[in-house]
Each structure stands twice: as structure tokens, then as C-alpha cells.
Tab-separated table of C-alpha atoms in Angstrom:
chain	number	residue	atom	x	y	z
A	17	MET	CA	-17.961	-10.441	-132.845
A	18	ALA	CA	-19.098	-7.546	-131.377
A	19	LYS	CA	-21.590	-4.593	-132.974
A	20	VAL	CA	-19.133	-2.078	-132.124
A	21	THR	CA	-15.456	-1.570	-132.116
A	22	VAL	CA	-14.393	0.956	-129.620
A	23	CYS	CA	-10.633	2.179	-130.656
A	24	ILE	CA	-8.397	4.302	-127.690
A	25	PRO	CA	-5.022	4.829	-128.820
A	26	THR	CA	-2.542	6.015	-126.007
A	27	TYR	CA	0.631	6.919	-125.076
A	28	ASN	CA	1.886	7.702	-121.754
A	29	ARG	CA	-1.424	8.959	-120.136
A	30	GLN	CA	-2.523	5.818	-117.669
A	31	LYS	CA	-4.103	8.587	-115.338
A	32	LEU	CA	-6.479	9.950	-117.617
A	33	LEU	CA	-6.619	6.669	-119.624
A	34	LYS	CA	-8.993	5.102	-116.447
A	35	PHE	CA	-11.277	8.193	-117.241
A	36	ALA	CA	-11.499	7.087	-121.027
A	37	ILE	CA	-11.990	3.183	-120.610
A	38	ASP	CA	-14.299	3.690	-117.752
A	39	SER	CA	-16.567	5.878	-119.878
A	40	VAL	CA	-16.920	2.672	-122.611
A	41	LEU	CA	-17.891	0.357	-119.379
A	42	ALA	CA	-20.550	2.635	-118.593
A	43	GLN	CA	-22.125	2.581	-122.114
A	44	THR	CA	-25.935	1.795	-122.094
A	45	MET	CA	-25.427	-0.349	-125.156
A	46	THR	CA	-22.996	-3.385	-124.165
A	47	ASP	CA	-22.269	-5.442	-127.535
A	48	TRP	CA	-19.065	-3.764	-127.774
A	49	GLU	CA	-15.413	-4.431	-127.730
A	50	ALA	CA	-12.930	-2.054	-126.726
A	51	ILE	CA	-9.499	-1.899	-128.160
A	52	VAL	CA	-6.427	-0.185	-126.395
A	53	CYS	CA	-3.605	0.473	-128.693
A	54	ASP	CA	-0.662	1.323	-126.706
A	55	ASP	CA	2.087	3.162	-128.895
A	56	GLY	CA	4.978	2.008	-126.877
A	57	SER	CA	4.082	3.466	-122.999
A	58	THR	CA	6.658	3.717	-120.618
A	59	ASP	CA	4.570	4.688	-117.704
A	60	ASP	CA	2.059	2.155	-115.812
A	61	THR	CA	-0.285	1.657	-118.872
A	62	PRO	CA	0.430	-1.989	-118.894
A	63	ASP	CA	-0.547	-2.415	-115.307
A	64	LEU	CA	-3.539	-0.133	-115.609
A	65	LEU	CA	-4.999	-2.472	-118.296
A	66	ALA	CA	-4.137	-5.498	-116.333
A	67	GLY	CA	-6.343	-4.525	-113.952
A	68	TYR	CA	-9.482	-5.066	-116.074
A	69	ARG	CA	-11.233	-7.754	-115.700
A	70	ASP	CA	-13.788	-7.869	-118.866
A	71	ASP	CA	-13.066	-9.976	-121.887
A	72	ARG	CA	-14.633	-6.943	-124.239
A	73	ILE	CA	-11.381	-4.975	-123.638
A	74	ARG	CA	-8.369	-5.811	-125.571
A	75	TYR	CA	-4.773	-4.561	-125.166
A	76	LEU	CA	-2.801	-3.984	-127.875
A	77	ARG	CA	0.964	-2.973	-127.037
A	78	HIS	CA	3.719	-1.973	-129.403
A	79	PRO	CA	7.307	-2.181	-127.830
A	80	ASP	CA	8.461	0.708	-129.541
A	81	ASN	CA	6.743	4.042	-130.868
A	82	ILE	CA	5.303	3.847	-133.880
A	83	GLY	CA	3.540	7.183	-134.450
A	84	LYS	CA	0.173	8.170	-133.666
A	85	SER	CA	-1.568	7.499	-137.186
A	86	ASN	CA	0.197	3.860	-137.309
A	87	ASN	CA	-0.934	3.157	-133.646
A	88	MET	CA	-4.381	4.182	-134.583
A	89	ARG	CA	-4.232	2.130	-138.148
A	90	SER	CA	-3.163	-0.628	-135.885
A	91	GLY	CA	-6.185	-0.723	-133.506
A	92	PHE	CA	-8.305	-0.345	-136.929
A	93	ALA	CA	-7.086	-3.322	-138.544
A	94	ALA	CA	-7.771	-5.456	-135.103
A	95	ALA	CA	-11.390	-4.107	-135.053
A	96	THR	CA	-14.008	-6.889	-135.720
A	97	GLY	CA	-17.439	-4.281	-135.313
A	98	GLU	CA	-19.910	-3.539	-137.858
A	99	TYR	CA	-19.288	0.018	-136.220
A	100	PHE	CA	-16.069	1.740	-135.455
A	101	ILE	CA	-15.196	4.986	-133.296
A	102	LYS	CA	-11.517	6.244	-132.307
A	103	PHE	CA	-11.390	8.539	-129.218
A	104	ASP	CA	-8.382	9.777	-127.603
A	105	ASP	CA	-7.236	8.680	-124.191
A	106	ASP	CA	-7.890	11.615	-122.496
A	107	ASP	CA	-11.668	11.877	-123.706
A	108	ARG	CA	-14.669	10.320	-122.701
A	109	LEU	CA	-18.233	8.930	-124.056
A	110	THR	CA	-21.113	9.785	-122.173
A	111	PRO	CA	-23.259	6.596	-121.276
A	112	GLU	CA	-25.793	6.991	-124.033
A	113	PHE	CA	-23.382	7.385	-126.626
A	114	LEU	CA	-23.076	4.280	-128.257
A	115	GLU	CA	-26.816	3.559	-127.975
A	116	LYS	CA	-28.184	6.614	-129.509
A	117	THR	CA	-25.502	6.543	-132.698
A	118	THR	CA	-25.895	2.920	-133.391
A	119	ALA	CA	-29.664	3.512	-133.636
A	120	ILE	CA	-29.472	5.871	-136.411
A	121	LEU	CA	-26.878	3.584	-138.406
A	122	ASP	CA	-29.097	0.303	-137.666
A	123	ARG	CA	-32.356	2.484	-138.997
A	124	ASP	CA	-30.762	3.901	-142.112
A	125	ARG	CA	-28.132	2.031	-144.374
A	126	ALA	CA	-27.537	5.351	-146.292
A	127	VAL	CA	-25.688	6.554	-143.472
A	128	ASP	CA	-21.980	6.030	-143.493
A	129	PHE	CA	-21.440	7.820	-140.193
A	130	VAL	CA	-22.743	9.786	-137.170
A	131	GLY	CA	-21.672	12.614	-135.725
A	132	THR	CA	-22.290	14.388	-132.253
A	133	ASP	CA	-21.676	17.507	-130.544
A	134	HIS	CA	-19.723	17.317	-127.340
A	135	TRP	CA	-18.432	18.952	-124.159
A	136	LEU	CA	-15.415	20.421	-123.060
A	137	ILE	CA	-13.864	19.331	-119.669
A	138	ASN	CA	-10.791	20.188	-117.782
A	139	SER	CA	-8.259	18.123	-116.152
A	140	ASP	CA	-10.727	17.642	-113.146
A	141	ASN	CA	-13.428	16.438	-115.430
A	142	GLN	CA	-15.506	19.101	-114.750
A	143	ARG	CA	-17.644	20.366	-117.840
A	144	ASP	CA	-17.492	24.165	-118.724
A	145	THR	CA	-20.945	24.912	-120.395
A	146	GLU	CA	-19.552	28.503	-121.798
A	147	ALA	CA	-16.522	27.019	-123.565
A	148	THR	CA	-18.617	23.966	-124.724
A	149	THR	CA	-21.400	26.667	-126.326
A	150	LEU	CA	-18.504	28.873	-127.600
A	151	ASN	CA	-16.820	25.750	-129.224
A	152	SER	CA	-19.993	24.700	-130.642
A	153	ARG	CA	-20.636	27.947	-132.008
A	154	THR	CA	-17.374	28.516	-133.430
A	155	TRP	CA	-17.287	24.884	-135.600
A	156	GLY	CA	-20.628	25.297	-136.929
A	157	ARG	CA	-22.423	22.871	-134.856
A	158	GLU	CA	-24.826	25.227	-132.937
A	159	SER	CA	-26.387	26.035	-136.730
A	160	LEU	CA	-25.776	22.471	-137.976
A	161	PRO	CA	-29.448	21.050	-138.680
A	162	PRO	CA	-30.064	17.778	-137.352
A	163	GLY	CA	-30.416	14.914	-140.127
A	164	ILE	CA	-28.448	13.919	-143.208
A	165	VAL	CA	-25.934	16.640	-144.015
A	166	ASP	CA	-26.332	18.458	-146.935
A	167	ASN	CA	-22.991	20.022	-148.711
A	168	LEU	CA	-20.623	17.362	-146.563
A	169	LEU	CA	-17.446	18.657	-148.250
A	170	GLU	CA	-17.891	22.367	-147.074
A	171	VAL	CA	-19.361	21.418	-143.688
A	172	VAL	CA	-15.851	19.091	-143.164
A	173	PHE	CA	-13.466	21.149	-144.448
A	174	LEU	CA	-14.956	24.923	-144.578
A	175	GLN	CA	-16.532	24.765	-140.946
A	176	GLN	CA	-14.820	21.639	-139.994
A	177	SER	CA	-18.048	20.787	-137.636
A	178	PHE	CA	-17.547	16.945	-137.226
A	179	GLN	CA	-14.829	15.573	-134.533
A	180	VAL	CA	-13.817	12.360	-135.009
A	181	GLY	CA	-13.835	11.460	-131.620
A	182	ALA	CA	-17.570	12.232	-131.441
A	183	THR	CA	-18.399	10.262	-134.686
A	184	LEU	CA	-19.519	6.570	-135.023
A	185	PHE	CA	-18.552	5.416	-138.296
A	186	ARG	CA	-19.400	1.930	-140.453
A	187	HIS	CA	-16.860	-0.104	-140.449
A	188	GLN	CA	-16.664	-0.833	-144.303
A	189	ALA	CA	-17.100	3.035	-145.071
A	190	LEU	CA	-13.175	3.543	-143.270
A	191	VAL	CA	-12.105	0.614	-145.148
A	192	GLU	CA	-13.252	2.140	-148.415
A	193	VAL	CA	-10.909	4.926	-147.904
A	194	ASP	CA	-7.883	3.180	-145.772
A	195	PHE	CA	-9.123	4.978	-142.409
A	196	MET	CA	-6.202	7.497	-141.124
A	197	ARG	CA	-3.296	8.365	-143.565
A	198	PRO	CA	0.017	6.289	-142.296
A	199	ASN	CA	2.797	8.735	-140.882
A	200	LEU	CA	0.386	11.887	-140.178
A	201	GLN	CA	0.475	12.766	-136.606
A	202	ASN	CA	-1.782	15.765	-136.698
A	203	CYS	CA	-5.196	16.565	-138.887
A	204	GLU	CA	-5.459	13.217	-139.414
A	205	ASP	CA	-9.484	13.736	-138.368
A	206	ASN	CA	-9.734	16.467	-140.831
A	207	ASP	CA	-7.861	14.601	-143.442
A	208	LEU	CA	-10.276	11.303	-143.118
A	209	PHE	CA	-13.394	13.374	-143.263
A	210	VAL	CA	-12.356	15.192	-146.432
A	211	ARG	CA	-11.523	11.717	-148.086
A	212	LEU	CA	-14.920	10.371	-146.689
A	213	ALA	CA	-16.798	13.483	-148.405
A	214	LEU	CA	-14.641	13.278	-151.622
A	215	ALA	CA	-15.783	9.506	-151.577
A	216	GLY	CA	-19.603	10.433	-151.519
A	217	LYS	CA	-20.196	9.175	-148.281
A	218	ASN	CA	-23.251	10.657	-146.124
A	219	ALA	CA	-23.335	11.588	-142.827
A	220	TYR	CA	-25.936	12.453	-140.187
A	221	TYR	CA	-25.433	15.216	-137.372
A	222	LEU	CA	-26.810	14.496	-134.036
A	223	PRO	CA	-27.121	17.719	-132.188
A	224	GLU	CA	-26.633	15.874	-128.514
A	225	ARG	CA	-23.436	16.511	-126.676
A	226	LEU	CA	-22.434	12.887	-126.146
A	227	MET	CA	-18.723	13.129	-125.896
A	228	GLU	CA	-16.317	14.912	-123.574
A	229	TYR	CA	-13.210	16.299	-125.014
A	230	ARG	CA	-10.417	17.085	-122.580
A	231	VAL	CA	-8.626	20.466	-122.625
A	232	HIS	CA	-5.238	20.511	-120.384
A	233	SER	CA	-1.782	21.533	-120.150
A	234	GLY	CA	-0.359	18.647	-121.847
A	235	GLN	CA	-1.929	19.792	-125.253
A	236	GLU	CA	0.493	23.063	-125.143
A	237	GLY	CA	3.893	23.842	-125.924
A	238	THR	CA	5.916	25.155	-128.863
A	239	GLN	CA	7.567	21.967	-130.344
A	240	ARG	CA	3.925	20.434	-130.327
A	241	ALA	CA	2.210	23.522	-132.215
A	242	ILE	CA	5.301	23.308	-134.792
A	243	ARG	CA	4.622	19.366	-135.055
A	244	TYR	CA	0.735	20.342	-135.698
A	245	LEU	CA	1.404	23.144	-138.042
A	246	GLU	CA	3.781	21.004	-140.447
A	247	ASP	CA	0.952	17.990	-140.301
A	248	LYS	CA	-1.706	20.700	-141.037
A	249	LEU	CA	0.469	21.948	-144.329
A	250	GLN	CA	0.984	18.784	-145.366
A	251	TYR	CA	-2.700	18.203	-145.200
A	252	LEU	CA	-3.684	21.324	-146.857
A	253	GLU	CA	-1.226	20.578	-149.740
A	254	TYR	CA	-2.684	17.011	-150.110
A	255	PHE	CA	-5.832	18.360	-151.622
A	256	GLN	CA	-6.894	20.475	-154.428
A	257	PHE	CA	-10.669	20.905	-154.915
A	258	GLU	CA	-12.701	21.590	-158.215
A	259	SER	CA	-14.984	23.961	-156.516
A	260	LYS	CA	-13.663	27.425	-156.701
A	261	LYS	CA	-14.856	28.294	-153.297
A	262	LEU	CA	-13.421	25.566	-151.495
A	263	GLU	CA	-10.104	25.894	-153.773
A	264	ASN	CA	-9.927	29.739	-152.349
A	265	ALA	CA	-10.387	28.622	-149.133
A	266	ARG	CA	-7.206	25.904	-149.194
A	267	ARG	CA	-5.079	28.162	-150.594
A	268	ALA	CA	-5.831	30.960	-147.973
A	269	ARG	CA	-5.565	28.412	-144.942
A	270	LEU	CA	-2.091	27.177	-146.595
A	271	GLY	CA	-0.875	30.534	-146.432
A	272	HIS	CA	-1.902	31.392	-142.837
A	273	VAL	CA	-0.598	28.181	-141.797
A	274	LYS	CA	2.824	29.193	-143.793
A	275	LEU	CA	2.573	32.432	-142.231
A	276	THR	CA	1.956	31.085	-138.597
A	277	LEU	CA	4.715	28.260	-138.727
A	278	GLY	CA	7.219	31.008	-140.300
A	279	LEU	CA	6.548	33.093	-137.287
A	280	ARG	CA	7.204	29.792	-134.711
A	281	SER	CA	10.449	28.815	-136.731
A	282	ILE	CA	11.855	32.301	-136.449
A	283	GLU	CA	10.686	31.815	-132.606
A	284	THR	CA	12.390	29.288	-132.062
A	285	GLY	CA	15.841	29.871	-133.964
A	286	GLN	CA	14.692	28.099	-137.451
A	287	THR	CA	15.689	31.724	-139.142
A	288	GLN	CA	15.924	30.714	-142.779
A	289	ARG	CA	13.081	28.238	-142.711
A	290	GLY	CA	10.950	30.939	-141.021
A	291	ARG	CA	11.991	33.752	-143.891
A	292	GLU	CA	11.195	31.568	-146.506
A	293	LEU	CA	7.769	30.423	-144.975
A	294	LEU	CA	7.043	34.311	-144.350
A	295	ARG	CA	7.710	35.228	-147.877
A	296	SER	CA	5.786	32.079	-149.541
A	297	SER	CA	2.663	33.038	-147.311
A	298	ILE	CA	2.729	36.414	-148.809
A	299	ASP	CA	2.400	34.862	-152.305
A	300	SER	CA	-0.949	33.396	-150.787
A	301	ILE	CA	-2.542	35.906	-148.550
A	302	GLY	CA	-0.291	39.077	-149.085
A	303	SER	CA	1.657	41.038	-146.192
A	304	SER	CA	0.519	41.754	-142.852
A	305	PRO	CA	1.912	43.411	-139.485
A	306	LYS	CA	2.661	39.827	-138.519
A	307	THR	CA	4.564	38.890	-141.754
A	308	THR	CA	6.554	42.437	-141.489
A	309	LEU	CA	7.221	42.184	-137.732
A	310	GLY	CA	8.248	38.284	-138.294
A	311	LEU	CA	10.798	39.303	-140.787
A	312	ILE	CA	12.323	42.183	-138.873
A	313	LEU	CA	12.440	39.968	-135.676
A	314	SER	CA	14.275	37.531	-137.837
A	315	TYR	CA	17.400	39.750	-137.836
A	316	ILE	CA	17.292	40.237	-134.011
A	317	PRO	CA	19.693	38.051	-131.756
A	318	LEU	CA	17.561	34.837	-130.437
A	319	THR	CA	17.384	35.541	-126.709
A	320	LEU	CA	16.448	39.022	-127.268
A	321	ARG	CA	13.961	37.949	-130.061
A	322	GLN	CA	12.274	35.442	-127.719
A	323	TRP	CA	11.883	37.850	-125.153
A	324	ILE	CA	9.860	40.158	-127.371
A	325	TRP	CA	7.510	37.221	-128.661
A	326	ARG	CA	6.981	36.220	-125.258
A	327	SER	CA	6.015	39.914	-124.220
A	328	LEU	CA	3.655	40.122	-127.235
A	329	GLN	CA	1.993	36.937	-126.515
A	330	ASN	CA	1.124	38.022	-122.862
A	331	LEU	CA	-0.733	41.029	-124.140
A	332	ARG	CA	-2.946	38.656	-126.323
A	333	ALA	CA	-6.446	37.558	-125.162
A	334	PRO	CA	-6.809	33.981	-123.985
A	335	ASN	CA	-9.051	32.008	-126.040
A	336	TYR	CA	-11.756	29.727	-124.710
A	337	ALA	CA	-9.088	26.628	-124.444
A	338	GLU	CA	-6.418	28.166	-122.975
A	339	LYS	CA	-8.967	30.230	-120.416
A	340	MET	CA	-9.727	26.406	-119.202
A	341	ARG	CA	-6.132	25.605	-118.714
A	342	GLN	CA	-5.472	28.675	-116.254
């Protein structure tokens, strides 16, 4: 039995998957097993895995696509390690990730998981220092003190400081919350951290950039954005917090998700649903120029509506992730 299980769920990304696997092979700590769980890839992923000659690498292939969270759950079910990490097939661990995070879990049994900061890299594996710094600041990691995290629920829900691919967990802690919820394809990481916090688990923050998160064009697209918003809606509706501060924040976020999803729905021709979402968002966060514009555009023919939308989007300044994709 290995000390650490590294789970890499994958789907049709054999070119990037090689970098992810190689980053595990490059770890300074060697007591690990890697489980690559393949969600029915139709590319050359099987050939890539056949080329590795390391008994620590296990290939779990599903003949059909079973969905992102279900695929991750299959890798978790096969894990034998005392500790567990899941990171995506387009990301990488830095060589000292396992050594430094396992040392903390070995030293303090009260710690259930260790989260680190991470780099942003582009499709050419180049680190972007400016975008990385802005990312750390945006998600509250720049100001998060090292050590045991106080007010964990606020940190993981309000700040969303922890990134699941940059976090090493005790396997037992994940067992006790049943790991990822089935059939949740996006926001499954946020959902997991909130459930861990509600279960009274303890987190440790290590303010070192020990993982590399890749930003690339494969993460773009309107339909992908809609799927993400659908799952974010499901994630936010799942919880109800006792804390007034957290509950007000949850309701406000729910309203903003409905607003954005409503606008996207109108953009793609799901007009009636879009109007319903926009009107529902008004109940939570009130009306806004975006709400008014969306409702007006919903009465304009679809082709003209989409042209107006594209024109307005071109006027918006890109964020740091969009700049990296350019």
C-alpha cells in the first residue's frame, strides 16, 4: 500500500495528460501510487498509458463516458493510500508537492487536509507571475496566514481560497463525507470543501506555490459556461447556512448565478427560461442594467440578439485568465 494516492481523472487530453503524469514521476517523495481514471476517451490515451513502465501507475479505463464526478469517484474508490490528492489532467504538481504536504499530515494528526498556493501556466507550460499573483490575491490566498485555518467555512465558501488540485487530504476524512457528490460535473471542488468544513474537519494552509494550474482555450465556450452555471446553481441550492453572514452571501451568489445563467440562456435562444431566471434573480439581488438589457434583448430576433451580445462582450476588458489565453 502506497503512502499517497494521486488520482488523475482524464478525458481526451493525451497531449496534456503526459505532463500531469510526468509531474508525479518527478516527485521527490517516491512512496505513491498514481491512478489515471479515463472517462471513456476516444483519443490515444490508452496508447500513452501503455508507454509507461512503472508499477506505481494504474490505469482505470471506463468504456463509456460516466461523467466527471463519477469518474473521479471511481479513482477514489480504487485508492489504497493513507493520503489522497486529485488533480486534473491538464495541470501539474511541482516536484516537492508530496514531500512538503505529507510532512504536515505526518506531523499533526489533527490536520485533515493541507492546501497550497499554485502557479498559473499557459498551454506552453510557461508560468505567468503577474497572473498568478493576481489569482492568489483574488481568492484570498495572498492574505491567508500559514498554519491551521480559522473560520474554515468562511475561507472555503466566501473566499474560496482552497483549490482541490493543490490540496492533499487524509483519505479517511474524504471517506467520512463520501468524497465528491455523484453527478456534479462542476463546482464539485467547492462543494467538497464546504462539506468538509461543515463536518468539522481541520485544514492547514501552506503558502507555497507547489502546483501548476493550466489556463488554455479548451476551458472556453458558451456551452461549457452554461454547464458550469447549471452546476453552480445546484451547488448553491444544496446548502443553507446557520450563519446569517454566510446565508446572505449564499443567497446573493445564487441571485448572481441566476442573472448570468439567464443572460446566457437568452443569448443561446432559451428565451423563456432566460426570462424566468432573470426575474428570479431580481427577487434575490434586485434589478440592474444587465437584467433590463437581458429582458429587452429577449424580445429581439435571435440572430440580431447574438450580434449585439458579441459586440458588447468585445467592449469588456478581459480578466487575467482570458489574457493568458490570447
